[in-house]
PDB file of C-alpha atoms in Angstrom:
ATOM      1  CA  UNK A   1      58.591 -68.351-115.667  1.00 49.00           C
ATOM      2  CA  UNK A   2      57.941 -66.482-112.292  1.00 53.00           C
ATOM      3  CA  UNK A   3      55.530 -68.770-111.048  1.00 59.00           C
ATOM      4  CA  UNK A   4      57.865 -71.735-111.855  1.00 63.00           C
ATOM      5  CA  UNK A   5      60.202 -69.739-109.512  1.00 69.00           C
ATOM      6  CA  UNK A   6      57.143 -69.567-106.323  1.00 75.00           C
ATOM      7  CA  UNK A   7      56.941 -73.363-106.981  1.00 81.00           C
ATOM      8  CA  UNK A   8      60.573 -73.900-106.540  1.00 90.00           C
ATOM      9  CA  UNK A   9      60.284 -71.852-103.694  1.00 89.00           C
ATOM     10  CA  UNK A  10      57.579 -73.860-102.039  1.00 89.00           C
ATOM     11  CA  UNK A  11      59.176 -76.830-102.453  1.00 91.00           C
ATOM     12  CA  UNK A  12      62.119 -75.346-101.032  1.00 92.00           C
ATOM     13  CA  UNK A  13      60.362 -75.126 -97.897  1.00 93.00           C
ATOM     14  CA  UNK A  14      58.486 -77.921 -97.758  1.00 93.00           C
ATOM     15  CA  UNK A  15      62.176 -80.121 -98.280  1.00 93.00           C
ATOM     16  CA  UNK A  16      63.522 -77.857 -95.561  1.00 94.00           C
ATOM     17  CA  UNK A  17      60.609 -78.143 -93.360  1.00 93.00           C
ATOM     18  CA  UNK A  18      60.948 -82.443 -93.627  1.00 92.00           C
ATOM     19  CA  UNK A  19      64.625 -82.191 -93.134  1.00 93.00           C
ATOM     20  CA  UNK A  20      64.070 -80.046 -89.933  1.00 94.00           C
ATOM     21  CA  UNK A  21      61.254 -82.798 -88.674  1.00 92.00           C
ATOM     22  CA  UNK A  22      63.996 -85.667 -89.591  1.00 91.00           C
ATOM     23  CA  UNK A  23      66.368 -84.356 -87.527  1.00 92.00           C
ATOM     24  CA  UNK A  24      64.581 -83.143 -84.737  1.00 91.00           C
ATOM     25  CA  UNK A  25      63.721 -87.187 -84.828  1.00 89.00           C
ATOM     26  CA  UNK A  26      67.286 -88.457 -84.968  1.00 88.00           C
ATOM     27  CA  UNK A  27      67.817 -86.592 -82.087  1.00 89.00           C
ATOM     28  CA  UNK A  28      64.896 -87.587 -79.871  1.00 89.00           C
ATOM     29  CA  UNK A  29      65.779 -91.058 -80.630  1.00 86.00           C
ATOM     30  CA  UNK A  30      69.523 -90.211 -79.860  1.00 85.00           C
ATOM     31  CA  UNK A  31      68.139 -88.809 -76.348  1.00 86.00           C
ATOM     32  CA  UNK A  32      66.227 -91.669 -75.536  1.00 82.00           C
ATOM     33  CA  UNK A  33      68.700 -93.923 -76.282  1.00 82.00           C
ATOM     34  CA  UNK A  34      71.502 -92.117 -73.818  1.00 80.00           C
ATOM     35  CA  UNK A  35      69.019 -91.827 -71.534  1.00 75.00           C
ATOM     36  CA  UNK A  36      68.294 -96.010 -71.504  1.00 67.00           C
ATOM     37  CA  UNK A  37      72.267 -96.040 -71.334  1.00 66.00           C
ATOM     38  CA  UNK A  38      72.453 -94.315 -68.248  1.00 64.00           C
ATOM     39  CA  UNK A  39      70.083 -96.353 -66.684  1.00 58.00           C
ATOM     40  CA  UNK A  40      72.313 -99.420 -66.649  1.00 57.00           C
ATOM     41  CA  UNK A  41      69.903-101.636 -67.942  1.00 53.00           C
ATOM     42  CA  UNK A  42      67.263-101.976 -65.065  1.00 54.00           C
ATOM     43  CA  UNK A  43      63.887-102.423 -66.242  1.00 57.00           C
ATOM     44  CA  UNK A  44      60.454-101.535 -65.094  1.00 67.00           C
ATOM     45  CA  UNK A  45      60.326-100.705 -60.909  1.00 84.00           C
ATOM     46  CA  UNK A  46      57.880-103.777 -61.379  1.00 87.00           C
ATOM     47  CA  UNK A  47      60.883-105.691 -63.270  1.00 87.00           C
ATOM     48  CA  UNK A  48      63.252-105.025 -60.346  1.00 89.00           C
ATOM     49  CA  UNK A  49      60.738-105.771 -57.202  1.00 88.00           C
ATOM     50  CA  UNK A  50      60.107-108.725 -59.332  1.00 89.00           C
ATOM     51  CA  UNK A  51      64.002-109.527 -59.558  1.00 91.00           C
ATOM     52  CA  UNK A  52      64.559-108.856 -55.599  1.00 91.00           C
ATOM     53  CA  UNK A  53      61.763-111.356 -54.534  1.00 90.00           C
ATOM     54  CA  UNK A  54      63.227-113.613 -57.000  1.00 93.00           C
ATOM     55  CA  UNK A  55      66.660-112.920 -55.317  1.00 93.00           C
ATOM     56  CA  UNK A  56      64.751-113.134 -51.650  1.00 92.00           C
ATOM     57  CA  UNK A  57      63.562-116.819 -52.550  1.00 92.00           C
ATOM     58  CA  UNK A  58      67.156-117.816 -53.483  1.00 93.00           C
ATOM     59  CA  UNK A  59      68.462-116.669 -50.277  1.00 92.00           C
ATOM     60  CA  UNK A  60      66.078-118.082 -48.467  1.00 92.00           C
ATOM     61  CA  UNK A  61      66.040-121.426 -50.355  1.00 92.00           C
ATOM     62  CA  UNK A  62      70.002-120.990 -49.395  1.00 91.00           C
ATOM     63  CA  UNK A  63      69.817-120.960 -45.712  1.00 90.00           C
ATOM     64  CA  UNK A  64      70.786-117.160 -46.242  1.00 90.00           C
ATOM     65  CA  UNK A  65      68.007-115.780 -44.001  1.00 89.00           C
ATOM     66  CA  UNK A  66      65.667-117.097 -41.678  1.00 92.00           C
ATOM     67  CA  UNK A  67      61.821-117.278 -42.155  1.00 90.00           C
ATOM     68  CA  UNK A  68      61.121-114.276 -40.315  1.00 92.00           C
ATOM     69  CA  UNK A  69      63.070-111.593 -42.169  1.00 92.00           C
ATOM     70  CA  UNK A  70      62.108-113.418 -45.935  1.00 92.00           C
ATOM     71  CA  UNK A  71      58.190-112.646 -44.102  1.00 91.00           C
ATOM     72  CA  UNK A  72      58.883-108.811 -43.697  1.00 91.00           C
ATOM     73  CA  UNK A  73      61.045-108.437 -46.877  1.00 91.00           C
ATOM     74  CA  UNK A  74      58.534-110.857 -48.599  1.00 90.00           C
ATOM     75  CA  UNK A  75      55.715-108.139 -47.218  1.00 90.00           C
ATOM     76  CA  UNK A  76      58.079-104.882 -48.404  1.00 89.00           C
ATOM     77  CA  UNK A  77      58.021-106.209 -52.155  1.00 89.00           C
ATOM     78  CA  UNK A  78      54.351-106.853 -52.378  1.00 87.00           C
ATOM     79  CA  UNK A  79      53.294-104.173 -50.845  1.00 87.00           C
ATOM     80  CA  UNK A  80      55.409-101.776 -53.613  1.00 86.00           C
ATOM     81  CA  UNK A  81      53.779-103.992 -56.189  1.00 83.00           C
ATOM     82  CA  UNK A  82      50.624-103.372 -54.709  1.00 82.00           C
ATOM     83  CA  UNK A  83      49.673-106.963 -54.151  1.00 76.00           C
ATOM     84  CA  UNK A  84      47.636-108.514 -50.621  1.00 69.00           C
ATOM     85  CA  UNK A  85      48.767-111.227 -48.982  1.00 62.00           C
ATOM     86  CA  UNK A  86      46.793-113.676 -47.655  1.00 60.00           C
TER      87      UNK A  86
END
């Protein structure tokens, strides 16, 4: 009967052990979920340079800005992205 007892015991732990895991889970997910709320929704750096380039083009396709400034924003973009231009 007492070693029925250490068994009980053991799995005792081994239960609490899992449930400790578990939550310490739930709560990293919960964390990185707040932390994606607070961002607002912007993506990658990459996603966003991509977005203002894409947001350049428009303007410029507009008659928003003239050639010269969509050149040197143009050039500000790539260069963060790390592309050359030719």
């Amino acid at each position: 009967m007492a070693s029925k007892g250490r068994e009980s015991w053991g799995k005792r732990q081994r239960e609490q052990t899992k449930r400790e895991r578990q939550e310490a889970k739930r709560a990293e997910r919960a964390e990185r979920r707040s932390s994606e709320d607070e961002d607002g929704g912007i993506g990658t750096p990459e996603e966003e340079l991509y977005r203002q380039f894409a947001e350049l083009s428009a303007a410029k396709a507009n008659g928003e800005i003239d050639d010269e400034t969509f050149e040197m924003k143009k050039e500000e973009i790539w260069e963060q992205l790390g592309l050359e231009l030719q």
